[in-house]
CSV table of C-alpha atoms in Angstrom, one decimal:
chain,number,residue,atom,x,y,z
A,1,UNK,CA,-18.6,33.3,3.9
A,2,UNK,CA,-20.7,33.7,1.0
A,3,UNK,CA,-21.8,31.0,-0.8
A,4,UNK,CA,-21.4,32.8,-4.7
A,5,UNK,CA,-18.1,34.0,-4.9
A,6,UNK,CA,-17.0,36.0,-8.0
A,7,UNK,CA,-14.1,35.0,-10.2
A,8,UNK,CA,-11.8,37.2,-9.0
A,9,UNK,CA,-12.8,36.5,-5.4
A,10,UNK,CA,-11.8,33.0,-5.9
A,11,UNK,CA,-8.6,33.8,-7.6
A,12,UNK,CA,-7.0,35.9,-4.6
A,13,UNK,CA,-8.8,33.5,-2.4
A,14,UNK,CA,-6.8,30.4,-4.4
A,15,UNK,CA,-3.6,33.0,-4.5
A,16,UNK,CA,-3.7,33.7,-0.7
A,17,UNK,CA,-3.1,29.7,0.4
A,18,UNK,CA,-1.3,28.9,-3.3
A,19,UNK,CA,2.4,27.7,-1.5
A,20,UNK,CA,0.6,25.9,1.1
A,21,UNK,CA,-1.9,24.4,-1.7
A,22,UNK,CA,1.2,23.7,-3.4
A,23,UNK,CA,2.8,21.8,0.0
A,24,UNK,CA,-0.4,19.7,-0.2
A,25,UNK,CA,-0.6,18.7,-3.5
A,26,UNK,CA,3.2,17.8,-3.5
A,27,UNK,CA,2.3,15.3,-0.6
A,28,UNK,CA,-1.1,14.0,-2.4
A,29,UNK,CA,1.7,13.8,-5.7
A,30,UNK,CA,4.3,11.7,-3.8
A,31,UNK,CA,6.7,14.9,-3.8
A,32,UNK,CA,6.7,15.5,-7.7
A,33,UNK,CA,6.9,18.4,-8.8
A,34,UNK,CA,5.7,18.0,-11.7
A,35,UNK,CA,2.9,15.8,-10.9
A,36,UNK,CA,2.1,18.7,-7.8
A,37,UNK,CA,1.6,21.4,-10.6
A,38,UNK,CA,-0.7,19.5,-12.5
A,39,UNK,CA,-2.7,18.7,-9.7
A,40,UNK,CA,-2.7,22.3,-8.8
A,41,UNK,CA,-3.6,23.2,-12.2
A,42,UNK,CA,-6.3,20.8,-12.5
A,43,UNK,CA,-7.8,22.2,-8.8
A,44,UNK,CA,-7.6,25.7,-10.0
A,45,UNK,CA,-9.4,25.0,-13.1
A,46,UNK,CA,-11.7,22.7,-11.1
A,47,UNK,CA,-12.5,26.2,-9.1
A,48,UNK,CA,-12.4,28.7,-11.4
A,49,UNK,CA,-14.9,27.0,-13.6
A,50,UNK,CA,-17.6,26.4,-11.4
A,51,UNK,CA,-16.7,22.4,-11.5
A,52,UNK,CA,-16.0,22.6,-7.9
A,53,UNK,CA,-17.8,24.6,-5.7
A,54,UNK,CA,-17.0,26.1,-2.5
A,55,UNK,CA,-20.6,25.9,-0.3
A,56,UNK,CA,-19.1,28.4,2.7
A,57,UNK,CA,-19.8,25.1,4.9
A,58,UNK,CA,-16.1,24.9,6.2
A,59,UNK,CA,-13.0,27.3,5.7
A,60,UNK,CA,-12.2,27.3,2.5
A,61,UNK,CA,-8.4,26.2,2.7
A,62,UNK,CA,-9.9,23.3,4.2
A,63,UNK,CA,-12.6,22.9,1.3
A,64,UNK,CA,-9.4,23.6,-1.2
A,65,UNK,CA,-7.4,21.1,0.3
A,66,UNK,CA,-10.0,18.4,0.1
A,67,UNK,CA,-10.6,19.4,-3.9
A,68,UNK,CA,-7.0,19.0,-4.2
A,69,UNK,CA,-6.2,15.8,-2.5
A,70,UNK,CA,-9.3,14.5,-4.4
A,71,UNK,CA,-7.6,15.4,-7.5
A,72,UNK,CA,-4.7,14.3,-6.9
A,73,UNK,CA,-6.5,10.4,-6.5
A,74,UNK,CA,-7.7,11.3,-9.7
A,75,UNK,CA,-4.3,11.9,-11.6
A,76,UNK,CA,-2.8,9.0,-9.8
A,77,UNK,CA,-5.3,7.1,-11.3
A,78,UNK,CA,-4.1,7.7,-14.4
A,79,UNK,CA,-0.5,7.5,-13.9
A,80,UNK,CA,1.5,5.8,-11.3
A,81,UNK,CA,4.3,7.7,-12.1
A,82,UNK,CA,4.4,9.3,-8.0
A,83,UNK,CA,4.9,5.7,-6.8
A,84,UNK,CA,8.4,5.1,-8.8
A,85,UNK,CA,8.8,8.5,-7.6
A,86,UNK,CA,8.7,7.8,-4.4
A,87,UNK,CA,10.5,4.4,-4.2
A,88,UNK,CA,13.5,6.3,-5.7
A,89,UNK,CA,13.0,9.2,-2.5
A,90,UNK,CA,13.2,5.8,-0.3
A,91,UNK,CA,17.1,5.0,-2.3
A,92,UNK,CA,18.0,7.9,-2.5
A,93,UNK,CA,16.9,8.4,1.2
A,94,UNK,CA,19.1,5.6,1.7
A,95,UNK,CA,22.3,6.5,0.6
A,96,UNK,CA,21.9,9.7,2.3
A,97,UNK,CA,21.3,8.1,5.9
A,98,UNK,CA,25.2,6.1,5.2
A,99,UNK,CA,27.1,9.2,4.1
A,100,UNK,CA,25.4,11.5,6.2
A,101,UNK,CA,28.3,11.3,9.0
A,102,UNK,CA,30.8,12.3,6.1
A,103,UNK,CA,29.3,16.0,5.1
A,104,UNK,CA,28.7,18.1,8.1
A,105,UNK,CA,27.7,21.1,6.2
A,106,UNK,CA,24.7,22.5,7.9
A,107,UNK,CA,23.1,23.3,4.5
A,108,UNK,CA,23.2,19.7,3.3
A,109,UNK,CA,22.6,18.4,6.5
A,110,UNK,CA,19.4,20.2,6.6
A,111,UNK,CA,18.7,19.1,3.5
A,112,UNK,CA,19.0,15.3,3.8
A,113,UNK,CA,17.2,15.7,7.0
A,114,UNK,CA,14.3,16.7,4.5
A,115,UNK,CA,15.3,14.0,2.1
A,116,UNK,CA,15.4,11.6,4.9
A,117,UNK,CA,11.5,12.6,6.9
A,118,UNK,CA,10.3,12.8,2.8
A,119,UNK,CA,11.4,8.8,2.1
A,120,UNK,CA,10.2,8.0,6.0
A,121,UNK,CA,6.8,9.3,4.9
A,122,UNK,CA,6.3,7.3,1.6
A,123,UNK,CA,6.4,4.3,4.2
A,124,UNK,CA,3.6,5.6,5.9
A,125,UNK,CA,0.3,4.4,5.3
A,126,UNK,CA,-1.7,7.1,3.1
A,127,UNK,CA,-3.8,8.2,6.1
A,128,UNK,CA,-0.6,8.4,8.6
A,129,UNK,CA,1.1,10.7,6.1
A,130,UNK,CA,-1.6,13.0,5.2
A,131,UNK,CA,-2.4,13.5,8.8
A,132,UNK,CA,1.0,14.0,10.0
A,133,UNK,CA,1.3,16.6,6.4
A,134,UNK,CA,-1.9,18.2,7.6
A,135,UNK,CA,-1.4,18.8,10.8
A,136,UNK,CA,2.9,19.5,11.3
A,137,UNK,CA,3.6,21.4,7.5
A,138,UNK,CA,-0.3,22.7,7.3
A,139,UNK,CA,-0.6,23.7,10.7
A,140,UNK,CA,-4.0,22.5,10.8
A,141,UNK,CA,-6.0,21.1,13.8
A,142,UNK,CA,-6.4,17.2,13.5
A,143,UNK,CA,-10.1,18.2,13.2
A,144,UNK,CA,-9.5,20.4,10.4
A,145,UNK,CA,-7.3,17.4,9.2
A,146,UNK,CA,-10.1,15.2,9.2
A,147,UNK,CA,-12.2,17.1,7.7
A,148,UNK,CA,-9.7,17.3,4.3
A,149,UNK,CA,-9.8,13.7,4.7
A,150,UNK,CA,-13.1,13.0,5.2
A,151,UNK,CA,-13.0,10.9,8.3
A,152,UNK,CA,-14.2,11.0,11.6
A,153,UNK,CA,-12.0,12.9,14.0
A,154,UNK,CA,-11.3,9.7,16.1
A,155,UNK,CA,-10.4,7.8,12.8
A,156,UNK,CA,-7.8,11.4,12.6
A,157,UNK,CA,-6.6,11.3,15.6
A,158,UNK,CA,-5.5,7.6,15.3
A,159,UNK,CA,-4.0,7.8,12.4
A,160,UNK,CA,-2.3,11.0,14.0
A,161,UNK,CA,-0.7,8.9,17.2
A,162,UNK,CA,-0.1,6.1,15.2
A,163,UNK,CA,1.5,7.8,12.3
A,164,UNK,CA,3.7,9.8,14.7
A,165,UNK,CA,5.0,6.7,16.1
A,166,UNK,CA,6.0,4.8,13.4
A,167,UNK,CA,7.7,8.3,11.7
A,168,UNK,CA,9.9,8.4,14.7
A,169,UNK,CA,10.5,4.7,14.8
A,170,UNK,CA,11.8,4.8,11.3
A,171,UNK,CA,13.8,8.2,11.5
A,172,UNK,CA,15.3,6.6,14.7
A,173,UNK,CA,15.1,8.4,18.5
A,174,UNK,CA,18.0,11.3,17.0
A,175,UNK,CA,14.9,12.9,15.9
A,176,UNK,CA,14.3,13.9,19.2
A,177,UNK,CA,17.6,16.3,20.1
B,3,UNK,CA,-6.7,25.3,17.2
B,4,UNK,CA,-7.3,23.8,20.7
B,5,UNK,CA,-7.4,20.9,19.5
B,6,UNK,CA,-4.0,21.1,17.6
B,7,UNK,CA,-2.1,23.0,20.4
B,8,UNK,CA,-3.0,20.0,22.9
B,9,UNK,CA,-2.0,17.3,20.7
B,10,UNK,CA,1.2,19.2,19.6
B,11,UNK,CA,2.9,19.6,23.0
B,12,UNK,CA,6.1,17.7,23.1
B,13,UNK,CA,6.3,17.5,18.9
B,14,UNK,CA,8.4,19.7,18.4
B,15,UNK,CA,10.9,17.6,16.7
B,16,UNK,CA,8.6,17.2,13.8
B,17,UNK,CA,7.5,20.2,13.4
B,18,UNK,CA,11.2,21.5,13.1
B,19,UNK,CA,11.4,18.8,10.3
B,20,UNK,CA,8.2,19.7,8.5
B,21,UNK,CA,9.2,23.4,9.0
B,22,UNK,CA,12.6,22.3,7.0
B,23,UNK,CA,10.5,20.7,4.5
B,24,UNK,CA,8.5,23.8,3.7
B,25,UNK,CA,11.5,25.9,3.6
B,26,UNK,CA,12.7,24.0,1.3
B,27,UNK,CA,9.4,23.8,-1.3
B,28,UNK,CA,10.2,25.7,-4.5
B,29,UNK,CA,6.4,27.2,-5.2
B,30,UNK,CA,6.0,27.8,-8.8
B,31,UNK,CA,4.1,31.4,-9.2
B,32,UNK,CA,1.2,31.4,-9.2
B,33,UNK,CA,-0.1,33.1,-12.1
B,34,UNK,CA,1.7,30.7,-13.9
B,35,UNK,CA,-0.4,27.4,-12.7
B,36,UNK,CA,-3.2,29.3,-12.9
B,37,UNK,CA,-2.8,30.7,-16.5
B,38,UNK,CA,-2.3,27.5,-17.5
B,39,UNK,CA,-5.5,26.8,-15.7
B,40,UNK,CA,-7.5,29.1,-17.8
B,41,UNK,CA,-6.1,27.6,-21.0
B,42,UNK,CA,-6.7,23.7,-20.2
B,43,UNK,CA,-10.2,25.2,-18.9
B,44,UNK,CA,-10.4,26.7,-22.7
B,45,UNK,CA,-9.1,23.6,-24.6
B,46,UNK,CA,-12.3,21.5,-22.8
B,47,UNK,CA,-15.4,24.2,-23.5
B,48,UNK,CA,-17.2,21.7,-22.0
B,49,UNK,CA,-16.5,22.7,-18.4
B,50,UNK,CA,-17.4,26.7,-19.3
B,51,UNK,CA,-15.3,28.8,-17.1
B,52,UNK,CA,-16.8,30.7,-14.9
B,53,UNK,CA,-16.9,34.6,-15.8
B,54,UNK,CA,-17.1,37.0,-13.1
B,55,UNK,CA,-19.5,34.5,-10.9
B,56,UNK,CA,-21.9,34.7,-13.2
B,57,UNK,CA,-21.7,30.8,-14.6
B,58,UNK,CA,-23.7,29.7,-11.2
B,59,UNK,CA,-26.8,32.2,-12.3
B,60,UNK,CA,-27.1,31.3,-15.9
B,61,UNK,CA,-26.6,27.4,-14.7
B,62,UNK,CA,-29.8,28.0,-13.0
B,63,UNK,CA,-31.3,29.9,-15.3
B,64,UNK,CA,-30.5,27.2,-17.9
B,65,UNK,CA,-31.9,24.8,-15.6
B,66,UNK,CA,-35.1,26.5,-14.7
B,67,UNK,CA,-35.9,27.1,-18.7
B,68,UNK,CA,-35.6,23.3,-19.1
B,69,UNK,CA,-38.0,22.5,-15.8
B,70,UNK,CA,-40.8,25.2,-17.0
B,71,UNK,CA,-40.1,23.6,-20.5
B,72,UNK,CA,-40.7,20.2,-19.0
B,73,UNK,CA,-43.6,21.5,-17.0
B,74,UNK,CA,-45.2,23.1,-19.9
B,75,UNK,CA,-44.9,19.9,-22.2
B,76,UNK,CA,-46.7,17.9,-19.4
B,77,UNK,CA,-49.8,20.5,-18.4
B,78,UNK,CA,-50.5,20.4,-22.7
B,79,UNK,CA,-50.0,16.7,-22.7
B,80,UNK,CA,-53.0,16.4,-19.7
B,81,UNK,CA,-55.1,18.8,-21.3
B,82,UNK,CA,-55.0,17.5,-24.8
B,83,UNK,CA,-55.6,13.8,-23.5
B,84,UNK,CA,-58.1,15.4,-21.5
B,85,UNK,CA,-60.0,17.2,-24.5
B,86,UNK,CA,-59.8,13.9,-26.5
B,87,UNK,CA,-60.4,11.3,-24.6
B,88,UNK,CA,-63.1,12.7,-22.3
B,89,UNK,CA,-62.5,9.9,-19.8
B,90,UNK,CA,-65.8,10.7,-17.6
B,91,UNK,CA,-68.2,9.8,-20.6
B,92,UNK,CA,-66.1,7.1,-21.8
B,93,UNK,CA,-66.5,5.6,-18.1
B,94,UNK,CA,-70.1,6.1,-18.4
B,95,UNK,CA,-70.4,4.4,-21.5
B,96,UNK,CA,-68.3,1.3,-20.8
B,97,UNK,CA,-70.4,0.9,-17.5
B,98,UNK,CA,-73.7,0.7,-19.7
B,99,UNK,CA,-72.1,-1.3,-22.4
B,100,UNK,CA,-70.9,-3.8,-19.1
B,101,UNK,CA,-74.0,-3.6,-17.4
B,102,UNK,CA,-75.9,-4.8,-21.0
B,103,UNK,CA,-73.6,-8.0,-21.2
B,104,UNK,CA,-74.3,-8.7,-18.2
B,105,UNK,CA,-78.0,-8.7,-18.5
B,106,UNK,CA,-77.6,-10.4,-22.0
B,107,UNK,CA,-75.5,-13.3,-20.2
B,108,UNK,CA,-78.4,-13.2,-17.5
B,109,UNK,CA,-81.1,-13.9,-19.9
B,110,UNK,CA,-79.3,-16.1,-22.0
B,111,UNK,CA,-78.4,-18.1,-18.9
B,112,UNK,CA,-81.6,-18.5,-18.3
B,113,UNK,CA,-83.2,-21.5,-19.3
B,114,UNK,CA,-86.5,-22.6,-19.7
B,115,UNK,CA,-87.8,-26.1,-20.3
B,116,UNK,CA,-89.6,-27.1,-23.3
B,117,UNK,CA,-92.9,-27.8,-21.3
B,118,UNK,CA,-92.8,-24.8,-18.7
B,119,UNK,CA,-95.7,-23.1,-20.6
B,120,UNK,CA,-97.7,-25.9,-19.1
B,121,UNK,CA,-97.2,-24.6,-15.9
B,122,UNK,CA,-98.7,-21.2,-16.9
B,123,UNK,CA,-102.5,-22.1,-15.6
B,124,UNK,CA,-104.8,-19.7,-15.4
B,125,UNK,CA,-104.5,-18.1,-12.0
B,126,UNK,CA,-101.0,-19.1,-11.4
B,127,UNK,CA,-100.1,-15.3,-10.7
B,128,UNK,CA,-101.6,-15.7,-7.7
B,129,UNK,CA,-100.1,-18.7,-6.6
B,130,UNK,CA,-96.5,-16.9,-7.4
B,131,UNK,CA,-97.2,-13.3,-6.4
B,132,UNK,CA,-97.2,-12.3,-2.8
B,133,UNK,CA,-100.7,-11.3,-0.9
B,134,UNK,CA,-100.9,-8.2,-0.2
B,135,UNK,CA,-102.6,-7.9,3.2
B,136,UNK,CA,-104.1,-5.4,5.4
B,137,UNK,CA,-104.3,-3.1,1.7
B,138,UNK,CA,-108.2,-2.6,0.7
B,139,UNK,CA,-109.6,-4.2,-2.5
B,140,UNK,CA,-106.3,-6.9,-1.9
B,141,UNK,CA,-108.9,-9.8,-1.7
B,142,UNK,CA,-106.9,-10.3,1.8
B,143,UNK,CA,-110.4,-9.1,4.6
């Protein structure tokens, strides 16, 4: 992989991996969709620009995915907003566990199953829930994982067992059928 | 992807749940996010969006004219100090000007009693200078 890539290399590079660039920075954003599209914005401009600068020394969707969850830190710097946003995913992640026996609609079901594993990750520790992001929506290796984190792959892989662990203890053992 | 096929065995569960997750993420397009990219990148001409790859080369070019600048400035600097200041003759000269004090503070520490000149017999040059011996017309035979 080249080290100087030319704008338009960049931009079908940043449109090939743009949804699951998108899946990232909704997890770095606390599932906001909003705040994920500003992130996204930011990272693009970020890349485009020349402010961040792919060096060819890993893939680039991991290199992307680092730029973005490092922006991301960034916005949430300046505004909390993805934490009220995720303490109302944990309610609303609530109400749907106690109704969930009353709608058996496999449509809705499915998607309170998402609402559900979405207000199960925001208890996660940060590093449990990008790993477990990383590695199960990203399809990455945890060593690929690591790498968007910036820890060691040992530090990854912990976080990975541990992370798994206390997902399924707080979805409960139906997660398993 | 070793590594991530071993540690996936037996998670299926979870990735069936992340799978529903991502089926369910509503992308926005993405010439959207990025045209809106371009125009935050134009409201803050400080960052200078990169044209065609070209922004790295003129970076370094901009770069390099300020180091030859800087090098430049530095080389004129060392030769005008050079041409004015002429440090080897000014060394010389504050060696001799050191080397005089010193001698003045020699002599002028040097004192002599009132009645020395008393002591300057006739003949006393001999008492104080060394004989040369074995040296013919030395007086030493």
């Amino acid at each position: 992989m080249p080290a100087e890539l030319t704008r338009e290399e960049l931009e079908a590079l940043l449109e090939r991996h743009h949804a699951a660039s998108f899946g990232w920075a909704m997890s770095c954003s606390g599932w906001n969709d909003a705040d994920a599209e500003d992130v996204l914005q930011t990272t693009y401009m970020k890349v485009v620009s020349g402010r961040a600068r792919f060096g060819g020394r890993s893939a680039f969707r991991t290199w992307l995915f680092g730029v973005i969850r490092q922006t991301a830190r960034e916005h949430a710097r300046r505004d909390r907003s993805h934490a009220k946003r995720a303490e109302l995913l944990a309610l609303e992640a609530a109400a749907t566990a106690s109704r969930s026996g009353d709608d058996p609609a496999a449509g809705v079901e499915a998607a309170d199953r998402s609402r559900t594993l979405l207000a199960a990750l925001t208890q996660l520790p940060d590093r449990q829930r990008e790993v477990l992001h990383l590695v199960f929506y990203q399809d990455l290796s945890i060593r690929e994982a690591a790498e968007v984190m910036e820890v060691s792959l040992g530090s990854a892989r912990v976080h990975y067992e541990r992370g798994k662990a206390r997902l399924r203890s707080i979805l409960g053992s139906g997660s398993h059928d | 992807m070793t590594d991530a096929k071993l540690t996936h065995a037996g998670d299926d569960d979870l990735r069936a749940r992340f799978g529903e997750l991502r089926a369910e993420a509503r992308t926005p397009s993405f010439e959207s996010v990025l045209e809106r990219a371009a125009a935050a990148a134009r409201e803050q001409p400080a960052l200078g969006v990169v044209h065609g790859g070209a922004g790295s080369r003129r970076r370094v070019l901009k770069v390099g004219a300020w180091a030859s600048a800087a090098l430049a400035a530095t080389l004129a600097g060392l030769l005008l100090f050079d041409g004015d200041f002429t440090p080897g003759s000014n060394a010389d000269e504050q060696f001799t000007e050191l080397v005089a004090a010193y001698s003045q503070d020699m002599s002028a520490g040097a004192w002599r009693s009132p009645t020395s000149g008393l002591l300057d017999v006739p003949g006393m040059e001999l008492v104080r200078g060394m004989p040369l011996l074995g040296l013919p017309g030395a007086g030493g035979r």
